[in-house]
Every structure is written in structure tokens, then in C-alpha cells.
Amino acid sequence: MDAPSSTWDIFCYIAGAISIVGPLAIIYFYFRTVRRRLKEFKERTSR
Amino acid sequence: MEAVVKLHWLDYLVILVYVGFMLYIGFYFSRKRKGFDDYFMAGRGLTAPLLVGTLVSTFYGLDTLFGTSEVGFFEGISAFFAYSLPYTALYIVMAFLAPKFKEKFPTGSTMQEVALNNFGKTTGVFTSIAAYLYSTNTMEMMGIGFVLHLITGLPFFVGTLIGAVIVVLYTWTGGLWAVTMTDFIQFVAMMVTVGLAMIIGWKAVGGTAGVWEGLIEWTGSAEDAIYFFRPGAGYLSPWTLAAYSVTALAVLCEPAFFQRMFAAASPKEIKRGFAMGVPMWLSFDWCVSFLGILGAAAIGLAIIPEVEPNQALFAVVAQYLPIGVLGIFVAGVMACAMSTADSYFLVAGGVIGVDLYRNIIKPDAEERNVERVTKIGMLVSAIISIALALLFERIMEVWVFQATLIVTTSLIPVYFGAFSKKPQKKAAGAAAAGFGLIASIIWYVWTNFFGVWSEEWEVYVIKLGNVELWQEYGILIITPIALIIYLIINATAKKTVEAA
């Protein structure tokens, strides 16, 4: 019985990397766009 | 009172800081928000980054984290290919449909409103009942109680109660803004820690070669171990796989998704949110599936002791993550539960406050009264969730029941109502929704009380002659019948409802 190919390793590391890098990349968008939205929210609620 | 999993004090500190921060966010937004639209719809200003955080973390709770890893533990890569991929397909479909809902109903708040506006009050009530039952957080409440019991040694019911109080407190005070912001932090915590565990754990056992060696030890032979790497292998019949796949239709009528769609700043933001969410969902599913396989291999290699399948993920992660990061992982596990629970508490509150009180009982209600009723609905949902968490020991079928309920009741009126070009008949929506709701409840009561419990398959089975019907097949039987009822009545009835 042949052992499973080591290709599974590559997919596992890619999935792990996406799980780590993906949210961090989205944090970048978060700081860029959501801060703007929060500013608008604060302006609206302070009126 | 002794903890089952002992953590370093630094790990406990990380968890305390996390919980404190969640409560602070709730308090912060309670002071800043004005009006019910800010409370329930976050001022309709959610952008793509926040949307992806709240969409991913809401739909992926402990059932995915522990449930999918448990399936991986038993079934191997089928956990990903048979269970997760149908959901991914529906997320992609939703990326195209969700912006259309926002365009068609720019002032909408809930999915049930779509049914109400297109088919009238009876349909609105049926879909609201289904949405409320769907939004009970039994699984998440049990999960929080379980995790707190593991790390502190607190009795299960105390852990459940503490978890519920924390979640209800910040949801009650801060509304959708607090839920979305905490969801975003929880999304990052759960994704990053699972990704770290995947890479560190997989490498530590020697990659696929090491896992293969462990699986041979665990199963006893290479012939048995190889099925872990065959998609579609395992013990499930094609019909059961079909039933599980059809539960993915719940993605199309997921009340929390609809609330976020309507709370989005624009249709474009929704599309971007789903587009960014799909790779996150896929990678998370892959990681938890393979961490389950890793757990089985780790037992074979004697790296971890023989543990319950749903504890294997925890055990293997605790083995490899360093001090501090382990605390973040535990916070990530709690995040999985809390991010799902807070969203559904708010959805459940909305069913009572918006769908039933504002839209049906008292259309001219003042905003503060709608908010008050929404909060009462949320509190009642929390009490029901805790009660069910303490009552039931085995709740894996709860998800299938809830998915059956929401799909059979809401899918047909919501989509025919939203996308049909001709006006639809009032009676058709009410009949399909009513049938879906009542038939689902009867089916589950019938199979629970009159079915035979199969120790081998761990399901209730109804025998009709030579045919064996599993409890899980309900969604496959009821949905097509509800569709047929809808089509017949829509073709024959006369009265239509003017869209509001």
C-alpha cells in the first residue's frame, strides 16, 4: 500500500498560511476603511 | 475543582484580557449609538472588511471547529470534500444573490420581512417562528460551558451561565456594532490560531509521512489507514451525504446573513465581503479537517493519550502551541462560540422586536419600545439556549434540525417572493411556509419518539417496510413537497399581495 503523496503537505501549509495571512490582510483593509466609517459614525452620533 | 487542561498563568491572562475587551466594546458602543437603526443595523454602514469578519465568524461556530475535526478524526479528508465543499459552493452563490437582496430591499432589516412583504402576515409569522427556533444557541452555550470546564474546572452549568452572561451583556448594550466589532476580533483570533496549529502541528509530526505512520498504528493496517485520504470514503450512505449537503441550503436563508446584508453600506461591499470570505471559509475547513486527522495520527504515535474524538483537536493543539499562543487559541475557541452566539441572540431579538412586534403587532411602535422588545426577545432566547444546553447531552442533530426548519419554511417564500417577476399568490407562500414548519417539527418529534435508535449509526431510524428512513432525511423529503405545494397553490389561487 503506497503512502499518500506529500502533496497533502503543500495544501496543509497553504491552508494554514491563508488562515494566518488572510485575516491580517483584512485587518489592513479594516484600518484603512473602517476607521473612516467609525469617524462618520461618531460625527453622526455627536450631533 | 480542578482544571482538565492546565494552562500557564500567561494563557489565563490572555483569556481574561480577551473577555474584558469584548465587554468594553459593548460598553463603548452603548454610549455612542443613537436610535434603533444604529442598534440593530449598525447604522447600515458595514464595509467589506467588517462584513467578512462577521460573516465568517458568525456562521462558523464550535460545531465547525469540533464537529468537522471530529468527522476528520473518523472519516479523513471526506470531512472537507463531502461536508465543507457544498457549503463553499453556496457561499459563492450567495456572493451573487446577497447584493441583489440589498438592491431590492434597501430599507429591509430581516429575511422574514421579505416573506412578510411578499406573502402577508401568516407567512411572516411562520418564517419568524422558524428564524427564532433556528437562532437558539444550544451548541454554542454547551461549547462555552465545555471550554470553561476544561480550563478552569468549573462545573459545566456554571461555565455555560458565565458564557451566556458575557455574550448577552455586550450584545444587549452595544447591538450590531458591538457584535460586528467583536466578531471581527474573534474572526482574527480563531483563524490565526487554527492556521498556526495546522502548520506547527503538521510539521511537528513529520508531515504526511508522519501522519500516515500514526494512522497505520491507530487503525492497525495500511489498508484501513488509506481511507483517511480518500474523498467519499467512510461509513456514510449516499443519501446521508445528500442530506448533509442539502443542509448547506441554510446558507441561502440564514437570518444572520440577511441582517448583515441589509446592514451593509452598499451591494458592492457585500459582494466584496463574500468574495473575501470564501477563501477564509475554505482554509478554516481544511485546517480543522486535517487537525482531526492529525489528532487520530497523534494517538497512534502516542503523542497524545486516547481522548474523545471531539477533544483530539484540543489535545493535539495543546501539545504544540507555546505559552501565550495557547491562551490565544483558547480565546479563539471561545471566540468561535461567542461570535456565533452574539449574532443569533441579536437575530432572535430582532424576530420578536422587528418581525413580530414592529411589523405585525404594532406598526406605529416607537423606536425605544421596539428596542426594548428586541432585548426581551434576546434574553428569552438566551434562557432557552441555556436550558436546552443543560437538558440535552447529544446535540449533533440539533444543527440538522435547525437547518431543516429554516430551509423548509423560509427558502421558498423568500426566494419566490424576491425574484419572481409576476406577483405571487398570498396563499402559496403561507401554505409552503406553514407546511415546512409544521412538517419539520412533526418529523423530528415522530422520529425521536417512534424511531429506533441505531447504536451503529448513532441516528434515529424509522422503518417503513423494507425502507429505512434516517432522521436526517427530513430535509430531503419535506423541501420538495413544500415546493410542490407552493407551485400548485400559486397556479390555482387568486389573491396576490402588493409588495410593501
Coordinates of C-alpha atoms in Angstrom, one line a residue:
Chain A
M1 CA 0.0 0.0 0.0
D2 CA 1.5 3.3 -1.1
A3 CA 1.7 6.1 1.4
P4 CA -0.3 9.2 0.5
S5 CA 1.6 11.8 -1.6
S6 CA 3.4 14.6 0.1
T7 CA 1.3 17.0 -2.0
W8 CA -1.1 17.0 1.0
D9 CA 1.7 18.7 3.0
I10 CA 1.7 21.6 0.5
F11 CA -2.1 22.0 0.7
C12 CA -2.0 21.9 4.5
Y13 CA 0.7 24.6 4.7
I14 CA -1.1 26.7 2.1
A15 CA -4.4 26.4 4.1
G16 CA -2.6 27.3 7.3
A17 CA -0.9 30.2 5.7
I18 CA -4.2 31.6 4.2
S19 CA -5.8 31.2 7.7
I20 CA -3.0 33.4 9.2
V21 CA -2.3 35.9 6.4
G22 CA -5.9 36.3 5.2
P23 CA -7.2 37.9 8.4
L24 CA -4.1 40.0 8.7
A25 CA -4.6 41.3 5.2
I26 CA -8.2 42.1 6.0
I27 CA -7.1 44.0 9.1
Y28 CA -5.2 46.2 6.7
F29 CA -8.4 47.0 4.9
Y30 CA -10.1 47.3 8.2
F31 CA -7.8 50.1 9.4
R32 CA -8.0 51.8 6.0
T33 CA -11.7 51.8 5.5
V34 CA -13.5 51.1 8.8
R35 CA -11.7 53.9 10.7
R36 CA -13.3 56.2 8.1
R37 CA -16.7 54.6 8.8
L38 CA -16.3 54.9 12.5
K39 CA -15.4 58.6 12.1
E40 CA -18.6 59.1 10.2
F41 CA -20.5 57.2 12.9
K42 CA -19.0 59.3 15.7
E43 CA -19.8 62.5 13.8
R44 CA -23.4 61.4 13.3
T45 CA -23.9 60.4 16.9
S46 CA -22.3 63.5 18.4
R47 CA -24.8 65.7 16.6
Chain B
M1 CA -12.5 21.9 41.4
E2 CA -9.5 21.1 39.1
A3 CA -8.9 22.1 35.5
V4 CA -8.8 19.3 33.0
V5 CA -6.4 21.2 30.7
K6 CA -3.8 23.2 32.8
L7 CA -2.7 26.4 31.3
H8 CA 0.2 28.8 32.2
W9 CA -0.8 32.0 34.0
L10 CA 0.1 33.9 30.9
D11 CA -2.6 31.9 29.0
Y12 CA -5.2 32.7 31.6
L13 CA -4.2 36.4 31.4
V14 CA -4.7 36.4 27.6
I15 CA -8.2 34.9 28.0
L16 CA -9.1 37.4 30.7
V17 CA -7.9 40.3 28.6
Y18 CA -9.9 39.0 25.7
V19 CA -13.2 38.7 27.7
G20 CA -12.6 42.1 29.2
F21 CA -12.1 43.6 25.8
M22 CA -15.3 42.1 24.5
L23 CA -17.3 43.7 27.4
Y24 CA -15.5 47.0 26.8
I25 CA -16.6 47.1 23.2
G26 CA -20.2 46.5 24.2
F27 CA -20.0 49.3 26.7
Y28 CA -18.3 51.7 24.2
F29 CA -21.0 51.3 21.6
S30 CA -23.8 51.6 24.1
R31 CA -22.6 55.1 24.8
K32 CA -22.0 56.1 21.2
R33 CA -25.1 54.8 19.4
K34 CA -28.3 56.7 18.8
G35 CA -31.6 55.2 17.7
F36 CA -32.7 51.7 16.9
D37 CA -31.2 51.6 13.4
D38 CA -27.8 52.1 15.0
Y39 CA -28.5 49.4 17.5
F40 CA -30.0 46.8 15.2
M41 CA -28.5 47.6 11.8
A42 CA -25.2 49.3 12.8
G43 CA -26.4 52.5 11.0
R44 CA -26.3 50.5 7.7
G45 CA -22.7 51.3 7.4
L46 CA -20.8 47.9 7.4
T47 CA -17.9 47.8 5.0
A48 CA -16.3 44.7 3.4
P49 CA -13.6 44.0 6.0
L50 CA -16.1 44.1 8.9
L51 CA -18.6 42.1 6.8
V52 CA -16.1 39.3 6.1
G53 CA -15.2 39.1 9.8
T54 CA -18.8 38.9 11.0
L55 CA -20.0 36.6 8.2
V56 CA -17.2 34.1 8.7
S57 CA -17.2 34.1 12.4
T58 CA -21.0 34.0 12.7
F59 CA -21.5 31.0 10.5
Y60 CA -18.5 29.1 11.9
G61 CA -19.0 28.2 15.5
L62 CA -18.0 25.3 17.6
D63 CA -20.0 22.9 15.5
T64 CA -17.5 23.6 12.7
L65 CA -14.4 23.6 14.9
F66 CA -15.1 20.5 16.9
G67 CA -17.7 18.9 14.6
T68 CA -15.7 19.0 11.4
S69 CA -12.5 18.0 13.2
E70 CA -14.4 15.1 14.7
V71 CA -15.5 14.0 11.2
G72 CA -11.9 14.3 10.1
F73 CA -10.9 12.1 13.0
F74 CA -13.2 9.3 11.8
E75 CA -13.7 9.9 8.1
G76 CA -10.4 11.6 7.0
I77 CA -10.5 14.0 4.1
S78 CA -14.2 13.3 3.5
A79 CA -14.7 15.9 6.2
F80 CA -13.6 18.5 3.8
F81 CA -14.7 17.2 0.4
A82 CA -18.1 15.8 1.4
Y83 CA -19.2 18.2 4.2
S84 CA -17.5 21.5 3.5
L85 CA -17.4 21.9 -0.2
P86 CA -21.2 22.1 -0.7
Y87 CA -21.2 25.0 1.8
T88 CA -18.5 26.7 -0.2
A89 CA -20.5 26.4 -3.4
L90 CA -23.4 28.1 -1.7
Y91 CA -21.2 30.9 -0.3
I92 CA -20.2 31.6 -3.9
V93 CA -23.9 31.6 -4.9
M94 CA -24.7 33.9 -2.0
A95 CA -21.9 36.3 -3.1
F96 CA -24.1 37.0 -6.3
L97 CA -27.5 36.8 -4.6
A98 CA -26.8 38.9 -1.5
P99 CA -26.2 42.2 -3.3
K100 CA -29.4 41.7 -5.2
F101 CA -31.4 41.5 -2.0
K102 CA -29.7 44.7 -0.8
E103 CA -30.7 46.4 -4.1
K104 CA -34.3 45.2 -4.0
F105 CA -34.8 45.9 -0.3
P106 CA -32.6 48.9 0.6
T107 CA -34.5 49.6 3.8
G108 CA -35.0 45.9 4.8
S109 CA -33.8 44.6 8.2
T110 CA -34.5 40.9 8.2
M111 CA -35.1 38.0 5.9
Q112 CA -38.6 37.5 7.4
E113 CA -39.6 40.9 6.1
V114 CA -39.0 39.7 2.6
A115 CA -41.5 36.9 3.2
L116 CA -43.9 39.2 5.0
N117 CA -43.9 41.9 2.3
N118 CA -44.5 39.4 -0.5
F119 CA -46.9 37.0 1.1
G120 CA -48.5 38.7 4.1
K121 CA -48.7 38.2 7.8
T122 CA -49.3 34.5 8.0
T123 CA -46.1 33.7 6.0
G124 CA -44.3 36.4 8.1
V125 CA -45.3 34.7 11.3
F126 CA -44.3 31.2 10.1
T127 CA -40.8 32.3 8.9
S128 CA -40.3 34.3 12.1
I129 CA -41.0 31.3 14.2
A130 CA -38.6 29.2 12.1
A131 CA -35.9 32.0 12.4
Y132 CA -36.4 32.2 16.2
L133 CA -36.0 28.5 16.6
Y134 CA -33.1 28.4 14.2
S135 CA -31.4 31.2 16.3
T136 CA -31.3 29.3 19.6
N137 CA -27.6 28.9 20.6
T138 CA -27.7 25.5 22.3
M139 CA -24.5 24.3 20.7
E140 CA -22.5 27.4 21.4
M141 CA -23.7 27.6 25.0
M142 CA -22.7 24.0 25.5
G143 CA -19.3 24.7 23.9
I144 CA -18.5 27.7 26.2
G145 CA -19.5 25.6 29.2
F146 CA -17.3 22.8 28.0
V147 CA -14.3 25.0 27.3
L148 CA -14.6 26.8 30.7
H149 CA -14.9 23.5 32.4
L150 CA -11.8 22.2 30.7
I151 CA -9.6 25.2 31.5
T152 CA -10.9 26.2 35.0
G153 CA -12.6 23.1 36.3
L154 CA -15.8 25.0 36.9
P155 CA -19.0 22.8 36.7
F156 CA -20.4 22.7 33.2
F157 CA -23.6 24.6 34.0
V158 CA -21.6 27.4 35.7
G159 CA -19.4 27.8 32.6
T160 CA -22.5 27.9 30.4
L161 CA -24.1 30.5 32.5
I162 CA -20.9 32.7 32.6
G163 CA -20.5 32.4 28.9
A164 CA -24.1 33.4 28.3
V165 CA -24.0 36.4 30.6
I166 CA -20.8 37.8 28.9
V167 CA -22.3 37.4 25.4
V168 CA -25.7 38.8 26.3
L169 CA -24.1 41.7 28.2
Y170 CA -22.1 43.1 25.3
T171 CA -24.8 42.3 22.7
W172 CA -27.5 43.8 24.9
T173 CA -25.5 47.0 25.4
G174 CA -23.8 47.5 22.1
G175 CA -26.2 45.9 19.5
L176 CA -24.9 45.1 16.0
W177 CA -22.0 47.5 16.1
A178 CA -20.6 45.7 19.2
V179 CA -21.4 42.3 17.6
T180 CA -19.7 43.2 14.4
M181 CA -16.6 44.6 16.1
T182 CA -16.2 41.7 18.5
D183 CA -16.9 39.3 15.6
F184 CA -14.1 40.8 13.7
I185 CA -11.6 40.4 16.6
Q186 CA -13.0 36.9 17.2
F187 CA -12.6 36.1 13.5
V188 CA -8.9 37.0 13.5
A189 CA -8.3 35.0 16.8
M190 CA -10.0 31.9 15.5
M191 CA -8.4 31.9 12.0
V192 CA -4.9 32.8 13.0
T193 CA -4.7 30.2 15.9
V194 CA -6.2 27.4 13.8
G195 CA -3.7 28.3 11.0
L196 CA -0.8 28.3 13.4
A197 CA -1.9 24.9 14.9
M198 CA -2.2 23.5 11.4
I199 CA 1.3 24.4 10.3
I200 CA 3.1 23.8 13.7
G201 CA 1.3 20.5 14.4
W202 CA 1.5 19.1 10.9
K203 CA 5.3 19.8 10.7
A204 CA 5.9 18.5 14.2
V205 CA 4.6 15.0 13.4
G206 CA 6.7 14.9 10.2
G207 CA 4.1 16.0 7.7
T208 CA 2.0 13.5 5.6
A209 CA 4.7 10.7 6.2
G210 CA 4.4 11.1 10.0
V211 CA 0.6 11.3 9.9
W212 CA 0.5 8.2 7.7
E213 CA 2.7 6.3 10.1
G214 CA 0.5 7.3 13.0
L215 CA -2.7 6.4 11.2
I216 CA -1.3 2.9 10.4
E217 CA -0.6 2.5 14.2
W218 CA -4.0 3.8 15.1
T219 CA -6.1 1.7 12.6
G220 CA -3.9 -1.4 12.6
S221 CA -3.1 -1.6 8.9
A222 CA -2.2 0.5 5.8
E223 CA -5.4 -0.8 4.1
D224 CA -7.5 0.8 6.8
A225 CA -5.4 3.9 7.1
I226 CA -5.6 4.8 3.4
Y227 CA -9.3 5.5 3.6
F228 CA -8.4 8.7 5.6
F229 CA -7.0 10.1 2.3
R230 CA -9.9 9.1 0.0
P231 CA -12.7 11.6 -0.6
G232 CA -16.1 10.0 -0.3
A233 CA -14.8 7.2 1.9
G234 CA -16.2 6.5 5.3
Y235 CA -19.4 4.9 6.6
L236 CA -22.0 7.4 5.4
S237 CA -24.5 6.3 2.7
P238 CA -25.1 8.5 -0.4
W239 CA -28.5 9.5 1.0
T240 CA -27.0 10.7 4.3
L241 CA -24.3 12.6 2.4
A242 CA -27.1 14.1 0.3
A243 CA -29.0 15.1 3.4
Y244 CA -25.9 16.8 4.9
S245 CA -25.2 18.5 1.6
V246 CA -28.7 19.8 1.4
T247 CA -28.3 21.4 4.9
A248 CA -25.9 23.7 3.0
L249 CA -29.1 25.4 1.6
A250 CA -29.3 27.0 5.0
V251 CA -26.7 29.4 3.7
L252 CA -29.3 30.8 1.3
C253 CA -31.8 31.5 4.1
E254 CA -29.5 32.3 7.0
P255 CA -31.2 35.1 9.1
A256 CA -27.8 36.4 10.4
F257 CA -26.5 36.7 6.8
F258 CA -29.6 38.7 5.8
Q259 CA -29.3 41.1 8.7
R260 CA -25.7 41.8 7.7
M261 CA -26.6 42.2 4.0
F262 CA -29.1 44.8 4.9
A263 CA -26.7 46.5 7.4
A264 CA -24.0 46.7 4.7
A265 CA -23.0 50.1 3.3
S266 CA -23.7 49.1 -0.3
P267 CA -24.3 46.0 -2.5
K268 CA -20.7 46.2 -3.7
E269 CA -19.4 45.9 -0.1
I270 CA -21.5 42.7 0.3
K271 CA -20.0 41.2 -2.8
R272 CA -16.5 42.0 -1.7
G273 CA -17.3 40.7 1.8
F274 CA -18.4 37.3 0.5
A275 CA -15.6 37.2 -2.1
M276 CA -13.0 37.7 0.7
G277 CA -14.9 35.3 3.0
V278 CA -14.8 32.2 0.6
P279 CA -11.0 31.6 0.9
M280 CA -11.3 32.1 4.7
W281 CA -14.1 29.6 5.0
L282 CA -12.2 27.1 2.8
S283 CA -8.9 27.4 4.6
F284 CA -10.6 27.1 8.0
D285 CA -12.5 24.0 6.9
W286 CA -9.3 22.5 5.5
C287 CA -7.4 23.2 8.7
V288 CA -10.0 21.8 11.1
S289 CA -10.5 18.7 8.9
F290 CA -6.8 17.9 8.8
L291 CA -6.3 18.7 12.5
G292 CA -8.9 16.0 13.1
I293 CA -6.8 13.6 11.0
L294 CA -3.7 14.8 12.9
G295 CA -5.4 14.0 16.2
A296 CA -6.1 10.4 15.2
A297 CA -2.4 10.1 14.0
A298 CA -1.1 11.7 17.2
I299 CA -2.9 9.0 19.2
G300 CA -1.3 6.3 17.0
L301 CA 2.1 7.8 17.6
A302 CA 1.4 8.1 21.3
I303 CA 2.0 11.8 21.2
I304 CA -1.4 12.4 22.9
P305 CA -3.3 9.9 25.1
E306 CA -6.6 8.2 23.9
V307 CA -9.1 11.0 24.1
E308 CA -12.7 11.6 23.0
P309 CA -12.7 12.5 19.2
N310 CA -14.0 16.0 19.9
Q311 CA -11.2 16.5 22.4
A312 CA -8.5 15.4 20.0
L313 CA -8.2 18.8 18.4
F314 CA -7.7 20.5 21.8
A315 CA -5.2 17.8 22.9
V316 CA -3.1 18.0 19.8
V317 CA -3.0 21.8 19.8
A318 CA -2.1 22.0 23.5
Q319 CA 0.8 19.7 22.7
Y320 CA 2.4 22.0 20.2
L321 CA 1.4 25.6 20.8
P322 CA 3.7 27.7 23.0
I323 CA 2.7 29.5 26.2
G324 CA 0.7 32.6 25.5
V325 CA -0.3 31.4 22.0
L326 CA -2.2 28.5 23.6
G327 CA -4.1 31.2 25.6
I328 CA -4.9 32.9 22.3
F329 CA -6.1 29.6 20.9
V330 CA -8.4 29.0 23.9
A331 CA -9.6 32.6 23.4
G332 CA -10.1 31.7 19.7
V333 CA -12.1 28.6 20.6
M334 CA -14.3 30.8 22.9
A335 CA -14.4 33.4 20.1
C336 CA -15.9 30.7 17.7
A337 CA -18.7 30.2 20.2
M338 CA -19.2 33.8 21.2
S339 CA -19.2 35.2 17.7
T340 CA -21.9 32.8 16.7
A341 CA -23.9 33.2 19.9
D342 CA -24.0 37.0 19.9
S343 CA -25.2 37.2 16.3
Y344 CA -28.0 34.7 16.8
F345 CA -29.1 36.3 20.1
L346 CA -29.5 39.6 18.2
V347 CA -31.3 37.8 15.3
A348 CA -33.6 36.2 17.8
G349 CA -34.3 39.5 19.5
G350 CA -35.0 41.0 16.0
V351 CA -37.5 38.3 15.3
I352 CA -39.5 39.3 18.3
G353 CA -38.9 43.1 18.2
V354 CA -38.8 43.8 14.5
D355 CA -40.7 41.0 12.7
L356 CA -43.5 40.3 15.2
Y357 CA -43.8 43.5 17.3
R358 CA -43.0 46.3 14.8
N359 CA -44.0 44.7 11.5
I360 CA -47.2 42.8 12.6
I361 CA -48.4 43.7 16.1
K362 CA -47.7 47.4 16.4
P363 CA -46.5 49.0 13.1
D364 CA -46.6 52.5 14.7
A365 CA -44.4 51.5 17.7
E366 CA -41.8 53.9 19.0
E367 CA -38.2 53.0 18.4
R368 CA -37.4 52.7 22.1
N369 CA -40.2 50.3 22.5
V370 CA -39.0 48.2 19.6
E371 CA -35.5 48.1 21.1
R372 CA -36.9 47.1 24.5
V373 CA -39.0 44.2 22.9
T374 CA -35.9 43.2 20.9
K375 CA -33.8 43.0 24.1
I376 CA -36.5 40.9 25.8
G377 CA -36.6 38.6 22.8
M378 CA -32.8 38.2 23.1
L379 CA -33.0 37.5 26.8
V380 CA -35.7 34.8 26.3
S381 CA -33.6 33.2 23.5
A382 CA -30.6 33.1 25.9
I383 CA -32.7 31.5 28.6
I384 CA -34.0 28.9 26.1
S385 CA -30.4 28.2 24.8
I386 CA -29.1 27.7 28.3
A387 CA -32.0 25.4 29.3
L388 CA -31.5 23.3 26.1
A389 CA -27.8 23.1 26.7
L390 CA -28.4 21.8 30.2
L391 CA -31.2 19.4 29.1
F392 CA -29.6 17.7 26.1
E393 CA -26.4 15.6 26.2
R394 CA -26.2 14.9 22.5
I395 CA -26.9 17.8 20.3
M396 CA -25.2 17.0 17.0
E397 CA -28.6 16.5 15.4
V398 CA -29.7 20.0 16.6
W399 CA -27.9 21.6 13.6
V400 CA -29.6 19.3 11.1
F401 CA -33.0 20.0 12.7
Q402 CA -32.4 23.8 12.7
A403 CA -31.2 23.7 9.1
T404 CA -34.3 21.6 8.1
L405 CA -36.6 24.1 9.8
I406 CA -35.2 27.2 8.2
V407 CA -34.8 25.7 4.7
T408 CA -38.2 24.1 4.5
T409 CA -40.0 27.1 6.0
S410 CA -38.2 30.1 4.5
L411 CA -36.3 29.2 1.3
I412 CA -39.4 29.0 -0.9
P413 CA -41.3 32.2 0.2
V414 CA -38.2 34.3 0.4
Y415 CA -36.8 33.5 -3.0
F416 CA -40.0 33.2 -4.9
G417 CA -41.1 36.5 -3.2
A418 CA -37.9 38.3 -4.0
F419 CA -37.1 37.1 -7.5
S420 CA -40.4 36.2 -9.2
K421 CA -41.3 38.7 -11.9
K422 CA -45.1 38.1 -11.6
P423 CA -46.9 38.9 -8.3
Q424 CA -47.1 35.7 -6.3
K425 CA -50.2 34.3 -4.6
K426 CA -50.6 35.0 -0.9
A427 CA -51.9 31.5 0.0
A428 CA -49.0 29.8 -1.8
G429 CA -46.3 31.4 0.5
A430 CA -48.4 30.8 3.6
A431 CA -49.1 27.1 2.7
A432 CA -45.5 26.3 1.8
A433 CA -44.0 28.0 4.9
G434 CA -46.7 26.6 7.2
F435 CA -46.2 23.1 5.7
G436 CA -42.4 23.4 6.0
L437 CA -42.6 24.5 9.7
I438 CA -45.2 22.0 10.9
A439 CA -43.9 19.0 8.9
S440 CA -40.3 19.6 10.1
I441 CA -41.4 19.7 13.8
I442 CA -43.7 16.6 13.3
W443 CA -40.9 14.7 11.5
Y444 CA -38.4 15.3 14.3
V445 CA -40.9 14.6 17.1
W446 CA -42.0 11.4 15.2
T447 CA -38.5 10.1 14.6
N448 CA -37.4 10.9 18.1
F449 CA -40.3 9.2 19.8
F450 CA -41.2 6.4 17.4
G451 CA -37.9 5.9 15.6
V452 CA -35.4 3.2 16.6
W453 CA -32.1 4.4 17.9
S454 CA -29.3 2.9 15.9
E455 CA -26.2 2.4 18.1
E456 CA -24.2 1.6 15.0
W457 CA -25.0 4.8 13.1
E458 CA -26.0 7.0 16.1
V459 CA -29.2 8.2 14.5
Y460 CA -32.9 7.7 14.8
V461 CA -34.3 5.4 12.1
I462 CA -37.9 4.9 11.0
K463 CA -38.7 1.7 9.3
L464 CA -41.4 1.6 6.6
G465 CA -41.5 -1.9 5.3
N466 CA -38.0 -2.5 3.8
V467 CA -37.2 1.2 3.7
E468 CA -35.2 2.7 6.5
L469 CA -35.5 6.5 6.8
W470 CA -33.0 8.3 8.9
Q471 CA -34.0 11.3 10.9
E472 CA -31.6 13.4 8.8
Y473 CA -33.6 12.6 5.6
G474 CA -36.3 15.0 6.7
I475 CA -34.9 17.9 4.8
L476 CA -34.8 15.8 1.6
I477 CA -38.4 14.8 1.9
I478 CA -40.1 18.0 3.2
T479 CA -38.4 20.6 0.9
P480 CA -39.6 19.1 -2.4
I481 CA -43.1 18.6 -1.0
A482 CA -43.2 22.2 0.2
L483 CA -42.1 23.3 -3.3
I484 CA -44.9 21.3 -5.0
I485 CA -47.5 22.7 -2.6
Y486 CA -46.2 26.2 -3.4
L487 CA -46.3 25.7 -7.2
I488 CA -49.8 24.1 -7.2
I489 CA -51.4 26.8 -5.0
N490 CA -49.6 29.6 -6.8
A491 CA -51.0 28.3 -10.0
T492 CA -54.6 28.0 -8.7
A493 CA -55.1 30.7 -6.1
K494 CA -56.3 34.2 -7.0
K495 CA -55.3 36.6 -4.3
T496 CA -51.9 38.3 -4.5
V497 CA -50.2 40.6 -2.0
E498 CA -49.0 44.0 -3.0
A499 CA -45.3 44.3 -2.2
A500 CA -44.9 46.8 0.7

